[in-house]
Short mmCIF file of C-alpha atoms and ligand atoms in Angstrom, two decimals:
data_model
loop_
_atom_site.label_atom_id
_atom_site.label_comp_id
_atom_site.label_asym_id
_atom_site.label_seq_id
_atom_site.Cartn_x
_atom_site.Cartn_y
_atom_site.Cartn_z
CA UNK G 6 7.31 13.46 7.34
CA UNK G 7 8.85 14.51 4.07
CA UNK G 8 6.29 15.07 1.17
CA UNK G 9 7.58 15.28 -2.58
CA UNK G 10 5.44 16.19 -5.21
CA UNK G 11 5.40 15.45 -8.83
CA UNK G 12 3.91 16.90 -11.84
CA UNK G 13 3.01 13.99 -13.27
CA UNK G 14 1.82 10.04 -12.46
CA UNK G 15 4.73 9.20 -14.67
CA UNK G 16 6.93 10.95 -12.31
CA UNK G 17 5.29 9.63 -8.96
CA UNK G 18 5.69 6.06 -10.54
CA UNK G 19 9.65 6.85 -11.07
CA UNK G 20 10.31 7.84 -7.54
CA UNK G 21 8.70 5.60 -6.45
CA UNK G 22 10.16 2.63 -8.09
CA UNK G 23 13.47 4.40 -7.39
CA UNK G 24 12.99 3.94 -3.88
CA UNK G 25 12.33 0.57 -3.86
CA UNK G 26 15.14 0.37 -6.59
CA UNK G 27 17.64 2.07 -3.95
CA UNK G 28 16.51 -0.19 -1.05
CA UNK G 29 17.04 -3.57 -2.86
CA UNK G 30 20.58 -2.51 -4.41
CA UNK G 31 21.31 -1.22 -0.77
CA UNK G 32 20.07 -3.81 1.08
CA UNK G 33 19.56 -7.51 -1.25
CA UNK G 34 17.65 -9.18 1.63
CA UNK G 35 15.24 -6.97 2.19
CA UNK G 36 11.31 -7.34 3.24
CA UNK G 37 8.91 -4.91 1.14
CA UNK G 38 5.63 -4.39 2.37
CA UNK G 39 3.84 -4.15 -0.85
CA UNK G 40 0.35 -2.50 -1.78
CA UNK G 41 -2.22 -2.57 -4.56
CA UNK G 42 -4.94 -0.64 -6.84
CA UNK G 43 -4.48 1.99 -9.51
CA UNK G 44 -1.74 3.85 -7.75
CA UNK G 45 0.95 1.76 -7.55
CA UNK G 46 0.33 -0.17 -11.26
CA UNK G 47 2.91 2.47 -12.76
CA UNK G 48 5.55 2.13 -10.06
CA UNK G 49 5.76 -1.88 -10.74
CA UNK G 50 5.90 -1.41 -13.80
CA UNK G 51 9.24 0.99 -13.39
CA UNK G 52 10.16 -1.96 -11.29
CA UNK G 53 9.79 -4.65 -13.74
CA UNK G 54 11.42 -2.42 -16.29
CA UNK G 55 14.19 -2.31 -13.92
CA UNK G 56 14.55 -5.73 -13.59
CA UNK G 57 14.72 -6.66 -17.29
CA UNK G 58 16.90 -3.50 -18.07
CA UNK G 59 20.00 -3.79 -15.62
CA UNK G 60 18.97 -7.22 -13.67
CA UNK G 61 17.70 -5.61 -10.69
CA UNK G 62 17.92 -8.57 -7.99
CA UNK G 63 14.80 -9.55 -5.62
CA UNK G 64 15.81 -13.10 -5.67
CA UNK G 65 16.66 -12.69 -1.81
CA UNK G 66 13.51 -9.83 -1.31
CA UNK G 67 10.94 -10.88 0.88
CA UNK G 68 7.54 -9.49 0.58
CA UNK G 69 4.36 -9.43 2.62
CA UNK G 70 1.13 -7.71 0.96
CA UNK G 71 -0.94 -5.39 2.96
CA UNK G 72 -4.04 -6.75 2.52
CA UNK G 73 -6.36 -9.10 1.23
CA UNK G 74 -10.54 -9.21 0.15
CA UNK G 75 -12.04 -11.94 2.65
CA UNK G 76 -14.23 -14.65 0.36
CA UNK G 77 -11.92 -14.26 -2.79
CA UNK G 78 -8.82 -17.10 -3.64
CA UNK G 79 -5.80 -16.95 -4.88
CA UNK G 80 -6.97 -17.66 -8.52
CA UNK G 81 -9.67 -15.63 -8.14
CA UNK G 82 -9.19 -12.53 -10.65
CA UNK G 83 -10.36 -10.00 -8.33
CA UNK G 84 -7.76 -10.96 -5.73
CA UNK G 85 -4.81 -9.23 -4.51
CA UNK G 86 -3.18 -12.16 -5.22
CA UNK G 87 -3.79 -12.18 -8.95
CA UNK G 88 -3.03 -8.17 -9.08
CA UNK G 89 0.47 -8.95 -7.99
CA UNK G 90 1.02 -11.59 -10.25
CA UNK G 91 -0.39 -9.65 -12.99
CA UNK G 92 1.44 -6.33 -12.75
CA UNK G 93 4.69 -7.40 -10.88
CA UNK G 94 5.59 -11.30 -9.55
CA UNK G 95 5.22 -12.71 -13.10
CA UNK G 96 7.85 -10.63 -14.46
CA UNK G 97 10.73 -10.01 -11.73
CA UNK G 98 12.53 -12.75 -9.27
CA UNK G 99 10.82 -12.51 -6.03
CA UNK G 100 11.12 -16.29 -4.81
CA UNK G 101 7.32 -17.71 -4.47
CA UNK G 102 8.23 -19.17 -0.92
CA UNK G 103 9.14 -15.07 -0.02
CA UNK G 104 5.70 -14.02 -0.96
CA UNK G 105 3.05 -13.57 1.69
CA UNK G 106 -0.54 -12.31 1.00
CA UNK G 107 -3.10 -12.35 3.29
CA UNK G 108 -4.97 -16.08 2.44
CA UNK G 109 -8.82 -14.37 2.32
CA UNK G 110 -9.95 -18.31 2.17
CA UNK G 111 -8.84 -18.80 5.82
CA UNK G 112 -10.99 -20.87 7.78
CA UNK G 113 -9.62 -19.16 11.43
CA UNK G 114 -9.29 -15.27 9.80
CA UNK G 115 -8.05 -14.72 13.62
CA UNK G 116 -5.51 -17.65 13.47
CA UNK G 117 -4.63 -16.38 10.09
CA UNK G 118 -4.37 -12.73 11.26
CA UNK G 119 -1.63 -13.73 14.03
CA UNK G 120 0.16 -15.85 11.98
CA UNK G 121 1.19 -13.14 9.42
CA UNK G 122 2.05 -11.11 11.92
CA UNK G 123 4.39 -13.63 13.25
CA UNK G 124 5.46 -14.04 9.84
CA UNK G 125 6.55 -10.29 9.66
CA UNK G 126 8.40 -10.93 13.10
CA UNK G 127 10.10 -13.94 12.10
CA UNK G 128 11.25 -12.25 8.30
CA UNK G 129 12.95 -9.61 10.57
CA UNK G 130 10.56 -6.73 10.38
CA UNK G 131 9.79 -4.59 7.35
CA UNK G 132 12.17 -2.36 5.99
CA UNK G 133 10.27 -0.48 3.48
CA UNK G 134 6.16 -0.46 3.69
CA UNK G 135 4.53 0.97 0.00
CA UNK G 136 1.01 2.38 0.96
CA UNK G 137 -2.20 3.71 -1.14
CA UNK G 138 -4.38 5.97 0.47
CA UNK G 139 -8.72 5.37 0.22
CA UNK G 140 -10.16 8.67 -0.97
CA UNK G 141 -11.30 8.99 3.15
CA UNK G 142 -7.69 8.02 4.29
CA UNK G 143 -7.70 4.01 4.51
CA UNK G 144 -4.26 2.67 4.53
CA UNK G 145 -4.32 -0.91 3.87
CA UNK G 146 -7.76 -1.53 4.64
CA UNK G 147 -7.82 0.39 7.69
CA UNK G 148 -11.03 2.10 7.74
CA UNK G 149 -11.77 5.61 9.54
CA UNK G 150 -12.69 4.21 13.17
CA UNK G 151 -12.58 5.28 16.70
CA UNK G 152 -9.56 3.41 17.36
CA UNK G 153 -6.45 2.40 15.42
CA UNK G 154 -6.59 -0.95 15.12
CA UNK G 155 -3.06 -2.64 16.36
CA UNK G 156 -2.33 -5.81 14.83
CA UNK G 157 -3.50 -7.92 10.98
CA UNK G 158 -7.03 -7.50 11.69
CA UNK G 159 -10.37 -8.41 10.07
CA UNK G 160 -12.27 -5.48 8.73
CA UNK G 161 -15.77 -4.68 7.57
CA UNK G 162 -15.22 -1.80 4.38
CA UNK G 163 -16.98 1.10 4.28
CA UNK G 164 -19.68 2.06 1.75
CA UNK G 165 -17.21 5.06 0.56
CA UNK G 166 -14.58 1.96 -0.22
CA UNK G 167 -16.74 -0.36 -1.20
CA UNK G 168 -17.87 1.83 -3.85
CA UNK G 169 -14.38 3.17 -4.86
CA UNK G 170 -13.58 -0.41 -5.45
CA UNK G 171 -16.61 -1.37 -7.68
CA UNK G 172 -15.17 -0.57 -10.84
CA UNK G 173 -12.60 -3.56 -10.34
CA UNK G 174 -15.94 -5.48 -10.35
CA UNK G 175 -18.49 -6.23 -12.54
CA UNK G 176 -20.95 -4.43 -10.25
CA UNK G 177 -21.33 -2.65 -6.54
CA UNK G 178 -22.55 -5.83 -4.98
CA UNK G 179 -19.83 -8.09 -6.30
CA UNK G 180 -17.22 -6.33 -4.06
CA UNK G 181 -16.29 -8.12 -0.84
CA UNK G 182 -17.41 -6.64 2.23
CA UNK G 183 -14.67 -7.89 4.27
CA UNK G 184 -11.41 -8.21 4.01
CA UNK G 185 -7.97 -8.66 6.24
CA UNK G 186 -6.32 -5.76 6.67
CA UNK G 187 -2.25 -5.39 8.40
CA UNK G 188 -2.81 -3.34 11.08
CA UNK G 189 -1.62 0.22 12.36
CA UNK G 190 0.83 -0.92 14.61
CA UNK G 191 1.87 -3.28 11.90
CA UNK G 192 2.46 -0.39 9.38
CA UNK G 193 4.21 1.54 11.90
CA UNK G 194 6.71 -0.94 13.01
CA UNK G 195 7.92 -0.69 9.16
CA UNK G 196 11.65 0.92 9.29
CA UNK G 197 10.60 3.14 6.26
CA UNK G 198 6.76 4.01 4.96
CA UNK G 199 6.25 5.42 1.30
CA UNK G 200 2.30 6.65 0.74
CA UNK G 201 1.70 7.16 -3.09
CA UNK G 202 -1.43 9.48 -3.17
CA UNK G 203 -2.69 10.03 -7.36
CA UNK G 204 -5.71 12.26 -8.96
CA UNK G 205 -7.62 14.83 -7.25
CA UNK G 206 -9.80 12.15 -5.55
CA UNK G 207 -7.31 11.79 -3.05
CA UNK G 208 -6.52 15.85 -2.43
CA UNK G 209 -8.61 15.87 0.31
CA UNK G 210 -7.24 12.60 2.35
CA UNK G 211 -3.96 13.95 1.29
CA UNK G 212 -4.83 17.34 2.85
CA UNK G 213 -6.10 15.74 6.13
CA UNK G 214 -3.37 12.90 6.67
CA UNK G 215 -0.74 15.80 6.03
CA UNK G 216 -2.01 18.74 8.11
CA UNK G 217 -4.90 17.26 9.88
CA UNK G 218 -4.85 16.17 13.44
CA UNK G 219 -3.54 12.41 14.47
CA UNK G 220 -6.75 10.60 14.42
CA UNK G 221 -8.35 7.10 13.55
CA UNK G 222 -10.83 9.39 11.93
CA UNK G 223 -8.23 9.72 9.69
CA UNK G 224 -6.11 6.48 9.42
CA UNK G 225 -3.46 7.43 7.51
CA UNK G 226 -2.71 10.30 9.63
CA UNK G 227 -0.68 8.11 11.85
CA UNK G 228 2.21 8.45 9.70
CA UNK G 229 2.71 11.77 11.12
CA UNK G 230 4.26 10.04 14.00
CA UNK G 231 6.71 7.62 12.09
CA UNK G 232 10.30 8.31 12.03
CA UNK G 233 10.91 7.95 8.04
CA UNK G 234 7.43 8.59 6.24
CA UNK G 235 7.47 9.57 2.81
CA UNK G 236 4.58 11.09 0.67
CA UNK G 237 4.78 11.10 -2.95
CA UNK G 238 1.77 12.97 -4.69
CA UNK G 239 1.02 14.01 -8.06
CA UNK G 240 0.06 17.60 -8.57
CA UNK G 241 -3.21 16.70 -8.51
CA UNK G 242 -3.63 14.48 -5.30
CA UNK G 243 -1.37 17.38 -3.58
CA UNK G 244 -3.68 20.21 -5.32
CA UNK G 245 -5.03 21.08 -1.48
CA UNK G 246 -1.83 21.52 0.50
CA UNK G 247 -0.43 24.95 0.95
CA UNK G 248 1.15 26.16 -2.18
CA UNK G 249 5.23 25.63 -1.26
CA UNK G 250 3.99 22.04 -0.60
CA UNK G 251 2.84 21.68 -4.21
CA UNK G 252 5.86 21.44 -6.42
CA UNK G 253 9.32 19.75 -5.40
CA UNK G 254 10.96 17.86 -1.92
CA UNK G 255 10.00 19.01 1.91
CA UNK G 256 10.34 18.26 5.12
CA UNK G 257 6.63 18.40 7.11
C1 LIG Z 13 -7.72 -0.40 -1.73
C2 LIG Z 13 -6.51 -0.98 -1.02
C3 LIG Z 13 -5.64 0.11 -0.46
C4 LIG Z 13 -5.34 1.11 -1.53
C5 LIG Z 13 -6.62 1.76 -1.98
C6 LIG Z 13 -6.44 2.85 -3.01
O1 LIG Z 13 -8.74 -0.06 -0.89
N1 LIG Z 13 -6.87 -1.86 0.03
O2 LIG Z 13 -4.46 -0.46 0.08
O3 LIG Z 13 -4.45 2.07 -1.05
O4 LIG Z 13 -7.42 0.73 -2.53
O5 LIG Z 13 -6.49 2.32 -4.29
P1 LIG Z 13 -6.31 3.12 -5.62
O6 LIG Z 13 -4.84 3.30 -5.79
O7 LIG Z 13 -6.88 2.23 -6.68
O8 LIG Z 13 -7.03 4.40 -5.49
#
């Protein structure tokens, strides 16, 4: 696991972007697995700056999201779907036919579940998954749990999220209490993971998905196992790590 920390969200939002950046020039084709809330907001924005700047190309980028609120529609503007539109697909090239987001209108969630799995499959796998982190370690929407849950599941959020995520809504009890989530194995079968981690609200997930033990207690602690995980935290979010961990690039 490498970990690089930046002084600044600014900063986080540039290497971030850069990586994506670097990945599309590398590879044209590629299949992002994309993420939303606060954290990532900056790096699209890099992105779409990108784009309009020197013509960076996702015309041939496919993209799956990680997640989606169960009860809410595409038009909806508390959905996932409208967040992407809003900070990133309006502005950049990304084909609408290469865009997959969990439908949270599904009729059969479980039918819809194995289909974008099979979806992933069939686009070839992802090459690079973006990631949030909860403030207690959720990656995508998987919550702490006994188990890690394998494949796109259905998920009940916990109170901690739930509450996190009320001040995208006009109150507590407007936020969805279910919601599909890709699933562990999903995120691990990504060829290359990136976790953005921003504010001291996160220093503690940060702390335990870094140096803590390989739990479900502690979802995103699984990425201690993957072959080409990436951490990029502000000074803040990394504020809990050992001090040589809180400035510049290391390997974990
Ligand atoms: C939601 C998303 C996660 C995201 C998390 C953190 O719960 N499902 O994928 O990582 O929020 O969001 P924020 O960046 O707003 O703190």
């Amino acid at each position: 696991m490498r970990i690089i920390t930046t002084e600044s969200y600014d900063e986080l939002s540039m290497a971030a972007a850069s990586i994506v950046a670097g990945q599309i020039y590398l590879k044209p084709a590629s299949v992002l697995g994309l993420t939303t809330g606060s954290t990532p907001e900056g790096m699209y924005g890099k992105l779409v700056a990108v784009h309009k700047a020197i013509g960076l190309d996702f015309s041939k980028v496919t993209t799956f999201n990680l997640d989606a609120y169960l009860g809410l529609g595409a038009d909806d503007p508390q959905s996932y779907h409208h967040f992407m539109q809003k900070h990133f697909f309006d502005y950049v090239n990304v084909k609408p036919e290469n865009i997959h987001i969990p439908d949270g209108l599904a009729k059969d969630v479980t039918g819809e579940c194995r289909a974008y799995d099979a979806a992933i499959r069939a686009a070839g796998g992802i090459d690079l998954q973006l990631l949030g982190i909860g403030r207690n370690a959720h990656i995508g929407f998987n919550e702490p749990d006994v188990k890690f849950e394998a494949a796109t599941h259905k998920v009940r959020l916990d109170d901690e999220t739930i509450q996190a995520n009320a001040r995208f809504f006009e109150d507590e009890t407007a936020v969805p209490r279910y919601a599909i989530s890709m699933g562990i194995k999903t995120i691990m079968l990504a060829r290359r993971v990136v976790l953005l981690a921003s504010g001291w609200e996160k220093a503690d997930a940060v702390k335990r998905a870094v140096l803590g033990s390989v739990s479900p207690a502690t979802p995103a602690s699984i990425l201690q196992l993957h072959q080409d995980a990436t951490i990029i935290a502000d000074s803040a979010a990394a504020s809990l790590l050992p001090e040589k961990f809180q400035h510049g690039e290391h390997e974990i």
